PDB file of C-alpha atoms in Angstrom:
ATOM      1  CA  UNK A   1      -3.330  13.462 -10.194  1.00  0.00           C
ATOM      2  CA  UNK A   2      -5.206  16.716 -10.449  1.00  0.00           C
ATOM      3  CA  UNK A   3      -3.510  20.073 -10.069  1.00  0.00           C
ATOM      4  CA  UNK A   4      -5.619  22.800  -8.389  1.00  0.00           C
ATOM      5  CA  UNK A   5      -5.437  26.186 -10.029  1.00  0.00           C
ATOM      6  CA  UNK A   6      -6.854  29.589  -9.207  1.00  0.00           C
ATOM      7  CA  UNK A   7      -7.427  31.910 -12.231  1.00  0.00           C
ATOM      8  CA  UNK A   8      -8.653  35.444 -12.843  1.00  0.00           C
ATOM      9  CA  UNK A   9      -9.746  37.166 -16.051  1.00  0.00           C
ATOM     10  CA  UNK A  10      -7.940  40.439 -16.989  1.00  0.00           C
ATOM     11  CA  UNK A  11     -10.540  42.999 -18.059  1.00  0.00           C
ATOM     12  CA  UNK A  12     -10.137  46.376 -19.699  1.00  0.00           C
ATOM     13  CA  UNK A  13     -12.761  48.786 -18.323  1.00  0.00           C
ATOM     14  CA  UNK A  14     -12.131  52.408 -19.194  1.00  0.00           C
ATOM     15  CA  UNK A  15     -15.460  53.696 -18.193  1.00  0.00           C
ATOM     16  CA  UNK A  16     -16.393  52.056 -14.790  1.00  0.00           C
ATOM     17  CA  UNK A  17     -19.750  53.953 -14.714  1.00  0.00           C
ATOM     18  CA  UNK A  18     -21.053  51.929 -17.718  1.00  0.00           C
ATOM     19  CA  UNK A  19     -20.034  48.514 -16.577  1.00  0.00           C
ATOM     20  CA  UNK A  20     -18.731  47.761 -20.091  1.00  0.00           C
ATOM     21  CA  UNK A  21     -15.428  45.823 -20.366  1.00  0.00           C
ATOM     22  CA  UNK A  22     -13.353  43.683 -22.761  1.00  0.00           C
ATOM     23  CA  UNK A  23     -11.505  40.549 -21.625  1.00  0.00           C
ATOM     24  CA  UNK A  24      -7.786  40.692 -22.385  1.00  0.00           C
ATOM     25  CA  UNK A  25      -6.122  37.740 -20.655  1.00  0.00           C
ATOM     26  CA  UNK A  26      -5.809  35.154 -17.971  1.00  0.00           C
ATOM     27  CA  UNK A  27      -3.489  34.776 -14.990  1.00  0.00           C
ATOM     28  CA  UNK A  28      -3.306  31.497 -13.086  1.00  0.00           C
ATOM     29  CA  UNK A  29      -1.604  30.135  -9.970  1.00  0.00           C
ATOM     30  CA  UNK A  30      -1.387  26.366  -9.480  1.00  0.00           C
ATOM     31  CA  UNK A  31      -0.493  24.277  -6.374  1.00  0.00           C
ATOM     32  CA  UNK A  32       2.330  22.562  -8.338  1.00  0.00           C
ATOM     33  CA  UNK A  33       4.339  25.853  -8.245  1.00  0.00           C
ATOM     34  CA  UNK A  34       3.388  27.189 -11.645  1.00  0.00           C
ATOM     35  CA  UNK A  35       2.371  30.809 -12.183  1.00  0.00           C
ATOM     36  CA  UNK A  36       1.014  31.216 -15.670  1.00  0.00           C
ATOM     37  CA  UNK A  37      -0.250  34.211 -17.712  1.00  0.00           C
ATOM     38  CA  UNK A  38      -1.567  34.692 -21.158  1.00  0.00           C
ATOM     39  CA  UNK A  39      -2.344  38.268 -22.339  1.00  0.00           C
ATOM     40  CA  UNK A  40      -3.860  39.251 -25.717  1.00  0.00           C
ATOM     41  CA  UNK A  41      -1.414  41.563 -27.505  1.00  0.00           C
ATOM     42  CA  UNK A  42      -3.280  41.910 -30.847  1.00  0.00           C
ATOM     43  CA  UNK A  43      -6.511  43.543 -29.639  1.00  0.00           C
ATOM     44  CA  UNK A  44      -5.955  47.212 -30.320  1.00  0.00           C
ATOM     45  CA  UNK A  45      -8.363  47.455 -33.205  1.00  0.00           C
ATOM     46  CA  UNK A  46     -11.260  45.333 -31.783  1.00  0.00           C
ATOM     47  CA  UNK A  47     -11.057  47.037 -28.365  1.00  0.00           C
ATOM     48  CA  UNK A  48     -10.787  50.566 -29.684  1.00  0.00           C
ATOM     49  CA  UNK A  49     -13.588  49.996 -32.154  1.00  0.00           C
ATOM     50  CA  UNK A  50     -15.793  48.845 -29.299  1.00  0.00           C
ATOM     51  CA  UNK A  51     -14.700  51.775 -27.068  1.00  0.00           C
ATOM     52  CA  UNK A  52     -14.870  54.171 -29.981  1.00  0.00           C
ATOM     53  CA  UNK A  53     -14.476  57.397 -28.006  1.00  0.00           C
ATOM     54  CA  UNK A  54     -11.162  56.208 -26.487  1.00  0.00           C
ATOM     55  CA  UNK A  55      -7.879  57.383 -27.866  1.00  0.00           C
ATOM     56  CA  UNK A  56      -6.075  54.219 -29.266  1.00  0.00           C
ATOM     57  CA  UNK A  57      -2.742  55.509 -28.159  1.00  0.00           C
ATOM     58  CA  UNK A  58      -3.885  55.531 -24.530  1.00  0.00           C
ATOM     59  CA  UNK A  59      -5.092  51.837 -24.766  1.00  0.00           C
ATOM     60  CA  UNK A  60      -1.967  50.630 -26.500  1.00  0.00           C
ATOM     61  CA  UNK A  61       0.423  52.307 -24.114  1.00  0.00           C
ATOM     62  CA  UNK A  62      -1.433  51.351 -21.038  1.00  0.00           C
ATOM     63  CA  UNK A  63      -1.854  47.751 -22.196  1.00  0.00           C
ATOM     64  CA  UNK A  64       1.852  47.347 -22.860  1.00  0.00           C
ATOM     65  CA  UNK A  65       2.780  48.713 -19.507  1.00  0.00           C
ATOM     66  CA  UNK A  66       0.267  46.460 -17.628  1.00  0.00           C
ATOM     67  CA  UNK A  67       1.252  43.380 -19.653  1.00  0.00           C
ATOM     68  CA  UNK A  68       4.949  43.997 -18.705  1.00  0.00           C
ATOM     69  CA  UNK A  69       3.819  44.222 -15.043  1.00  0.00           C
ATOM     70  CA  UNK A  70       1.993  40.919 -15.219  1.00  0.00           C
ATOM     71  CA  UNK A  71       4.982  39.209 -16.884  1.00  0.00           C
ATOM     72  CA  UNK A  72       7.315  40.628 -14.200  1.00  0.00           C
ATOM     73  CA  UNK A  73       5.052  39.249 -11.370  1.00  0.00           C
ATOM     74  CA  UNK A  74       4.867  35.799 -13.100  1.00  0.00           C
ATOM     75  CA  UNK A  75       8.593  35.660 -13.480  1.00  0.00           C
ATOM     76  CA  UNK A  76       9.064  36.625  -9.813  1.00  0.00           C
ATOM     77  CA  UNK A  77       6.544  33.918  -8.687  1.00  0.00           C
ATOM     78  CA  UNK A  78       8.173  31.260 -10.882  1.00  0.00           C
ATOM     79  CA  UNK A  79      11.566  32.031  -9.312  1.00  0.00           C
ATOM     80  CA  UNK A  80      10.015  30.720  -5.944  1.00  0.00           C
ATOM     81  CA  UNK A  81       8.230  27.578  -7.100  1.00  0.00           C
ATOM     82  CA  UNK A  82       8.270  25.928  -3.665  1.00  0.00           C
ATOM     83  CA  UNK A  83       7.062  28.997  -1.763  1.00  0.00           C
ATOM     84  CA  UNK A  84       3.267  28.668  -2.123  1.00  0.00           C
ATOM     85  CA  UNK A  85       2.542  31.481   0.433  1.00  0.00           C
ATOM     86  CA  UNK A  86       4.778  33.886  -1.534  1.00  0.00           C
ATOM     87  CA  UNK A  87       3.121  32.985  -4.835  1.00  0.00           C
ATOM     88  CA  UNK A  88      -0.298  33.182  -3.483  1.00  0.00           C
ATOM     89  CA  UNK A  89       0.495  36.604  -2.038  1.00  0.00           C
ATOM     90  CA  UNK A  90       1.653  37.873  -5.490  1.00  0.00           C
ATOM     91  CA  UNK A  91      -1.527  36.488  -7.063  1.00  0.00           C
ATOM     92  CA  UNK A  92      -3.758  38.160  -4.526  1.00  0.00           C
ATOM     93  CA  UNK A  93      -1.852  41.471  -4.726  1.00  0.00           C
ATOM     94  CA  UNK A  94      -2.159  41.377  -8.645  1.00  0.00           C
ATOM     95  CA  UNK A  95      -5.797  40.550  -8.791  1.00  0.00           C
ATOM     96  CA  UNK A  96      -7.050  42.638  -5.864  1.00  0.00           C
ATOM     97  CA  UNK A  97      -9.967  44.975  -6.745  1.00  0.00           C
ATOM     98  CA  UNK A  98      -8.915  48.255  -8.128  1.00  0.00           C
ATOM     99  CA  UNK A  99     -10.272  51.410  -9.861  1.00  0.00           C
ATOM    100  CA  UNK A 100      -7.842  51.372 -12.721  1.00  0.00           C
ATOM    101  CA  UNK A 101      -8.699  50.754 -16.393  1.00  0.00           C
ATOM    102  CA  UNK A 102      -7.286  47.248 -16.049  1.00  0.00           C
ATOM    103  CA  UNK A 103      -8.754  45.054 -13.366  1.00  0.00           C
ATOM    104  CA  UNK A 104      -9.436  41.371 -12.638  1.00  0.00           C
ATOM    105  CA  UNK A 105     -12.593  39.316 -12.323  1.00  0.00           C
ATOM    106  CA  UNK A 106     -13.349  37.450  -9.068  1.00  0.00           C
ATOM    107  CA  UNK A 107     -10.947  34.449  -9.030  1.00  0.00           C
ATOM    108  CA  UNK A 108     -12.180  31.062  -9.915  1.00  0.00           C
ATOM    109  CA  UNK A 109     -10.742  27.596  -9.220  1.00  0.00           C
ATOM    110  CA  UNK A 110     -10.322  24.633 -11.591  1.00  0.00           C
ATOM    111  CA  UNK A 111      -8.766  21.176 -11.350  1.00  0.00           C
ATOM    112  CA  UNK A 112      -6.645  20.011 -14.219  1.00  0.00           C
ATOM    113  CA  UNK A 113      -3.814  17.563 -15.182  1.00  0.00           C
ATOM    114  CA  UNK A 114      -2.457  20.113 -17.733  1.00  0.00           C
ATOM    115  CA  UNK A 115      -2.487  23.674 -16.419  1.00  0.00           C
ATOM    116  CA  UNK A 116      -0.908  25.100 -19.611  1.00  0.00           C
ATOM    117  CA  UNK A 117      -3.664  23.518 -21.780  1.00  0.00           C
ATOM    118  CA  UNK A 118      -6.262  24.670 -19.331  1.00  0.00           C
ATOM    119  CA  UNK A 119      -4.849  28.198 -19.587  1.00  0.00           C
ATOM    120  CA  UNK A 120      -5.232  28.144 -23.272  1.00  0.00           C
ATOM    121  CA  UNK A 121      -8.845  26.845 -23.036  1.00  0.00           C
ATOM    122  CA  UNK A 122      -9.716  29.576 -20.538  1.00  0.00           C
ATOM    123  CA  UNK A 123      -8.113  32.216 -22.742  1.00  0.00           C
ATOM    124  CA  UNK A 124     -10.046  30.866 -25.790  1.00  0.00           C
ATOM    125  CA  UNK A 125     -13.319  30.930 -23.892  1.00  0.00           C
ATOM    126  CA  UNK A 126     -13.057  34.389 -22.178  1.00  0.00           C
ATOM    127  CA  UNK A 127     -10.988  36.375 -24.584  1.00  0.00           C
ATOM    128  CA  UNK A 128     -11.149  34.957 -28.111  1.00  0.00           C
ATOM    129  CA  UNK A 129     -14.748  33.765 -28.394  1.00  0.00           C
ATOM    130  CA  UNK A 130     -16.509  35.974 -25.935  1.00  0.00           C
ATOM    131  CA  UNK A 131     -15.523  39.318 -27.455  1.00  0.00           C
ATOM    132  CA  UNK A 132     -15.896  37.985 -30.970  1.00  0.00           C
ATOM    133  CA  UNK A 133     -19.412  36.622 -30.474  1.00  0.00           C
ATOM    134  CA  UNK A 134     -21.080  38.522 -27.671  1.00  0.00           C
ATOM    135  CA  UNK A 135     -21.716  42.131 -27.769  1.00  0.00           C
ATOM    136  CA  UNK A 136     -21.660  43.980 -24.488  1.00  0.00           C
ATOM    137  CA  UNK A 137     -25.084  43.626 -22.711  1.00  0.00           C
ATOM    138  CA  UNK A 138     -25.725  47.368 -22.371  1.00  0.00           C
ATOM    139  CA  UNK A 139     -24.923  47.849 -26.034  1.00  0.00           C
ATOM    140  CA  UNK A 140     -27.680  45.486 -26.887  1.00  0.00           C
ATOM    141  CA  UNK A 141     -30.062  47.175 -24.463  1.00  0.00           C
ATOM    142  CA  UNK A 142     -29.324  50.543 -26.023  1.00  0.00           C
ATOM    143  CA  UNK A 143     -30.028  49.193 -29.499  1.00  0.00           C
ATOM    144  CA  UNK A 144     -33.237  47.623 -28.393  1.00  0.00           C
ATOM    145  CA  UNK A 145     -34.516  50.735 -26.611  1.00  0.00           C
ATOM    146  CA  UNK A 146     -33.477  52.928 -29.601  1.00  0.00           C
ATOM    147  CA  UNK A 147     -35.630  50.803 -31.820  1.00  0.00           C
ATOM    148  CA  UNK A 148     -38.568  50.906 -29.406  1.00  0.00           C
ATOM    149  CA  UNK A 149     -38.269  54.712 -29.264  1.00  0.00           C
ATOM    150  CA  UNK A 150     -38.037  55.132 -33.013  1.00  0.00           C
ATOM    151  CA  UNK A 151     -41.069  52.923 -33.462  1.00  0.00           C
ATOM    152  CA  UNK A 152     -43.389  54.282 -30.886  1.00  0.00           C
ATOM    153  CA  UNK A 153     -42.364  57.920 -30.408  1.00  0.00           C
ATOM    154  CA  UNK A 154     -41.863  59.379 -33.807  1.00  0.00           C
ATOM    155  CA  UNK A 155     -42.942  62.789 -32.445  1.00  0.00           C
ATOM    156  CA  UNK A 156     -40.046  62.914 -30.003  1.00  0.00           C
ATOM    157  CA  UNK A 157     -36.397  63.344 -30.781  1.00  0.00           C
ATOM    158  CA  UNK A 158     -34.050  61.505 -28.424  1.00  0.00           C
ATOM    159  CA  UNK A 159     -30.281  62.328 -28.381  1.00  0.00           C
ATOM    160  CA  UNK A 160     -27.279  61.414 -26.294  1.00  0.00           C
ATOM    161  CA  UNK A 161     -26.564  64.289 -24.036  1.00  0.00           C
ATOM    162  CA  UNK A 162     -24.570  65.337 -20.946  1.00  0.00           C
ATOM    163  CA  UNK A 163     -26.936  66.624 -18.152  1.00  0.00           C
ATOM    164  CA  UNK A 164     -25.726  68.797 -15.334  1.00  0.00           C
ATOM    165  CA  UNK A 165     -23.638  71.893 -15.235  1.00  0.00           C
ATOM    166  CA  UNK A 166     -19.962  72.760 -15.742  1.00  0.00           C
ATOM    167  CA  UNK A 167     -19.007  71.283 -12.473  1.00  0.00           C
ATOM    168  CA  UNK A 168     -20.710  67.943 -12.660  1.00  0.00           C
ATOM    169  CA  UNK A 169     -22.536  66.113 -15.480  1.00  0.00           C
ATOM    170  CA  UNK A 170     -23.593  62.538 -16.497  1.00  0.00           C
ATOM    171  CA  UNK A 171     -24.145  61.218 -19.990  1.00  0.00           C
ATOM    172  CA  UNK A 172     -27.530  59.736 -20.911  1.00  0.00           C
ATOM    173  CA  UNK A 173     -27.926  58.007 -24.265  1.00  0.00           C
ATOM    174  CA  UNK A 174     -31.599  58.951 -24.711  1.00  0.00           C
ATOM    175  CA  UNK A 175     -32.685  62.564 -23.773  1.00  0.00           C
ATOM    176  CA  UNK A 176     -35.845  64.267 -25.011  1.00  0.00           C
ATOM    177  CA  UNK A 177     -36.659  68.034 -24.836  1.00  0.00           C
ATOM    178  CA  UNK A 178     -40.141  69.398 -24.876  1.00  0.00           C
ATOM    179  CA  UNK A 179     -41.318  72.961 -24.486  1.00  0.00           C
ATOM    180  CA  UNK A 180     -37.882  74.209 -23.721  1.00  0.00           C
ATOM    181  CA  UNK A 181     -37.191  71.744 -20.901  1.00  0.00           C
ATOM    182  CA  UNK A 182     -35.604  68.424 -20.511  1.00  0.00           C
ATOM    183  CA  UNK A 183     -38.695  66.272 -20.433  1.00  0.00           C
ATOM    184  CA  UNK A 184     -37.257  62.826 -20.251  1.00  0.00           C
ATOM    185  CA  UNK A 185     -33.825  61.012 -19.835  1.00  0.00           C
ATOM    186  CA  UNK A 186     -33.483  57.300 -20.285  1.00  0.00           C
ATOM    187  CA  UNK A 187     -30.490  55.117 -19.206  1.00  0.00           C
ATOM    188  CA  UNK A 188     -30.264  51.383 -19.720  1.00  0.00           C
ATOM    189  CA  UNK A 189     -28.394  49.436 -17.039  1.00  0.00           C
ATOM    190  CA  UNK A 190     -27.589  45.768 -16.852  1.00  0.00           C
ATOM    191  CA  UNK A 191     -27.347  44.131 -13.493  1.00  0.00           C
ATOM    192  CA  UNK A 192     -26.696  40.682 -15.042  1.00  0.00           C
ATOM    193  CA  UNK A 193     -23.245  40.583 -13.459  1.00  0.00           C
ATOM    194  CA  UNK A 194     -21.027  37.937 -11.987  1.00  0.00           C
ATOM    195  CA  UNK A 195     -21.480  38.508  -8.206  1.00  0.00           C
ATOM    196  CA  UNK A 196     -23.374  40.435  -5.649  1.00  0.00           C
ATOM    197  CA  UNK A 197     -20.537  42.883  -5.013  1.00  0.00           C
ATOM    198  CA  UNK A 198     -20.501  43.846  -8.659  1.00  0.00           C
ATOM    199  CA  UNK A 199     -24.256  44.488  -8.601  1.00  0.00           C
ATOM    200  CA  UNK A 200     -23.999  46.579  -5.382  1.00  0.00           C
ATOM    201  CA  UNK A 201     -20.966  48.579  -6.695  1.00  0.00           C
ATOM    202  CA  UNK A 202     -22.683  49.370  -9.928  1.00  0.00           C
ATOM    203  CA  UNK A 203     -25.930  50.399  -8.191  1.00  0.00           C
ATOM    204  CA  UNK A 204     -24.147  52.485  -5.553  1.00  0.00           C
ATOM    205  CA  UNK A 205     -22.282  54.373  -8.311  1.00  0.00           C
ATOM    206  CA  UNK A 206     -25.472  55.242 -10.077  1.00  0.00           C
ATOM    207  CA  UNK A 207     -27.356  56.304  -6.831  1.00  0.00           C
ATOM    208  CA  UNK A 208     -24.349  58.490  -5.935  1.00  0.00           C
ATOM    209  CA  UNK A 209     -24.242  59.976  -9.530  1.00  0.00           C
ATOM    210  CA  UNK A 210     -27.958  60.801  -9.476  1.00  0.00           C
ATOM    211  CA  UNK A 211     -27.768  62.400  -6.036  1.00  0.00           C
ATOM    212  CA  UNK A 212     -24.861  64.557  -7.145  1.00  0.00           C
ATOM    213  CA  UNK A 213     -26.500  65.365 -10.475  1.00  0.00           C
ATOM    214  CA  UNK A 214     -29.644  66.601  -8.657  1.00  0.00           C
ATOM    215  CA  UNK A 215     -27.517  69.029  -6.734  1.00  0.00           C
ATOM    216  CA  UNK A 216     -26.108  70.449 -10.045  1.00  0.00           C
ATOM    217  CA  UNK A 217     -29.550  70.853 -11.629  1.00  0.00           C
ATOM    218  CA  UNK A 218     -29.309  67.829 -14.104  1.00  0.00           C
ATOM    219  CA  UNK A 219     -32.272  65.788 -13.072  1.00  0.00           C
ATOM    220  CA  UNK A 220     -35.012  66.177 -15.749  1.00  0.00           C
ATOM    221  CA  UNK A 221     -38.747  66.024 -14.958  1.00  0.00           C
ATOM    222  CA  UNK A 222     -38.764  62.310 -15.911  1.00  0.00           C
ATOM    223  CA  UNK A 223     -35.681  60.165 -15.334  1.00  0.00           C
ATOM    224  CA  UNK A 224     -36.028  56.538 -16.293  1.00  0.00           C
ATOM    225  CA  UNK A 225     -33.591  53.616 -15.718  1.00  0.00           C
ATOM    226  CA  UNK A 226     -34.421  50.518 -17.808  1.00  0.00           C
ATOM    227  CA  UNK A 227     -32.785  47.724 -15.838  1.00  0.00           C
ATOM    228  CA  UNK A 228     -31.925  44.265 -16.896  1.00  0.00           C
ATOM    229  CA  UNK A 229     -32.113  41.838 -13.936  1.00  0.00           C
ATOM    230  CA  UNK A 230     -29.511  39.102 -13.099  1.00  0.00           C
ATOM    231  CA  UNK A 231     -30.140  35.916 -15.113  1.00  0.00           C
ATOM    232  CA  UNK A 232     -30.651  32.542 -13.340  1.00  0.00           C
ATOM    233  CA  UNK A 233     -32.129  31.727 -10.051  1.00  0.00           C
ATOM    234  CA  UNK A 234     -29.441  32.937  -7.671  1.00  0.00           C
ATOM    235  CA  UNK A 235     -31.373  34.162  -4.732  1.00  0.00           C
ATOM    236  CA  UNK A 236     -28.602  36.503  -3.478  1.00  0.00           C
ATOM    237  CA  UNK A 237     -28.289  38.245  -6.857  1.00  0.00           C
ATOM    238  CA  UNK A 238     -32.086  38.707  -7.059  1.00  0.00           C
ATOM    239  CA  UNK A 239     -32.243  40.085  -3.511  1.00  0.00           C
ATOM    240  CA  UNK A 240     -29.435  42.630  -4.151  1.00  0.00           C
ATOM    241  CA  UNK A 241     -31.053  43.584  -7.455  1.00  0.00           C
ATOM    242  CA  UNK A 242     -34.377  44.287  -5.811  1.00  0.00           C
ATOM    243  CA  UNK A 243     -32.554  46.308  -3.053  1.00  0.00           C
ATOM    244  CA  UNK A 244     -30.588  48.367  -5.633  1.00  0.00           C
ATOM    245  CA  UNK A 245     -33.679  49.130  -7.809  1.00  0.00           C
ATOM    246  CA  UNK A 246     -35.638  50.152  -4.724  1.00  0.00           C
ATOM    247  CA  UNK A 247     -32.975  52.540  -3.754  1.00  0.00           C
ATOM    248  CA  UNK A 248     -32.783  53.969  -7.344  1.00  0.00           C
ATOM    249  CA  UNK A 249     -36.530  54.610  -7.179  1.00  0.00           C
ATOM    250  CA  UNK A 250     -36.121  56.491  -3.964  1.00  0.00           C
ATOM    251  CA  UNK A 251     -33.311  58.626  -5.399  1.00  0.00           C
ATOM    252  CA  UNK A 252     -34.725  61.839  -6.762  1.00  0.00           C
ATOM    253  CA  UNK A 253     -37.940  60.314  -8.014  1.00  0.00           C
ATOM    254  CA  UNK A 254     -36.310  58.061 -10.494  1.00  0.00           C
ATOM    255  CA  UNK A 255     -38.459  55.579 -12.344  1.00  0.00           C
ATOM    256  CA  UNK A 256     -37.199  51.973 -12.783  1.00  0.00           C
ATOM    257  CA  UNK A 257     -38.589  49.894 -15.607  1.00  0.00           C
ATOM    258  CA  UNK A 258     -37.548  46.246 -15.853  1.00  0.00           C
ATOM    259  CA  UNK A 259     -36.066  45.569 -19.323  1.00  0.00           C
ATOM    260  CA  UNK A 260     -38.076  42.365 -19.311  1.00  0.00           C
ATOM    261  CA  UNK A 261     -41.264  44.429 -19.590  1.00  0.00           C
ATOM    262  CA  UNK A 262     -43.152  43.750 -22.814  1.00  0.00           C
ATOM    263  CA  UNK A 263     -42.575  46.309 -25.496  1.00  0.00           C
ATOM    264  CA  UNK A 264     -46.155  47.625 -25.581  1.00  0.00           C
ATOM    265  CA  UNK A 265     -46.234  48.052 -21.749  1.00  0.00           C
ATOM    266  CA  UNK A 266     -42.847  49.688 -21.850  1.00  0.00           C
ATOM    267  CA  UNK A 267     -44.010  52.108 -24.501  1.00  0.00           C
ATOM    268  CA  UNK A 268     -47.034  52.941 -22.292  1.00  0.00           C
ATOM    269  CA  UNK A 269     -44.818  53.504 -19.251  1.00  0.00           C
ATOM    270  CA  UNK A 270     -42.456  55.808 -21.240  1.00  0.00           C
ATOM    271  CA  UNK A 271     -45.358  57.775 -22.594  1.00  0.00           C
ATOM    272  CA  UNK A 272     -46.248  58.860 -19.082  1.00  0.00           C
ATOM    273  CA  UNK A 273     -43.445  61.370 -19.191  1.00  0.00           C
ATOM    274  CA  UNK A 274     -45.832  64.025 -20.044  1.00  0.00           C
ATOM    275  CA  UNK A 275     -47.685  63.595 -16.723  1.00  0.00           C
ATOM    276  CA  UNK A 276     -44.640  63.019 -14.422  1.00  0.00           C
TER     277      UNK A 276
END
């Protein structure tokens, strides 16, 4: 007889504006009364190497405190194995969307005859292998764009800079100055996310940031977002992606170039900064 389980992936996301995160664990609630959790406790080096500007002590302390809270919730749930409504309430409260450094993915559902074994399989898939073998998407985008800029624009020097004033600023990884002005700022963004809400939330954050940045004098003469579209054929994802990129284009004359644009065409589009 199959046991139905809901599970969510614990993510560490210290910089919400970039969309970058590391998976740290799994929580799972099953209809046989089990409330399971598995949290990575040996990740300090691999996570802090990835988020290299983060103070390791902040991550270690915060992770320990959050892991204790998850364990406390699991113990409380397992003390009431026959109260499904109570357990489900705890699961929903724990995994509800939040703006903290630790947050959960949208819950998924799986049928299994061995919840503990399935928990280990999910942990191995999302935590052990994913972080070890997959770089963050935007890290890959930045590397690719950096190579393109070095190859095609040897006469320009691009640097990571904060644009804005002392009251408000936004970091762009590629900023080029010419003739004493900020001529171009480039930001790669990946919208290859799990669900439409994540795509909308990320897009809205950047639209808001650009509107605020414009009020603080930080919008250069040419602002370019190089956007990676959602993978697959999900019509809702594609619709929301088109909506978000359209709104980005409307915000302060921002240019949006699809990451999927062939390199020679992308170089030509970036070269237009002189005439923007």
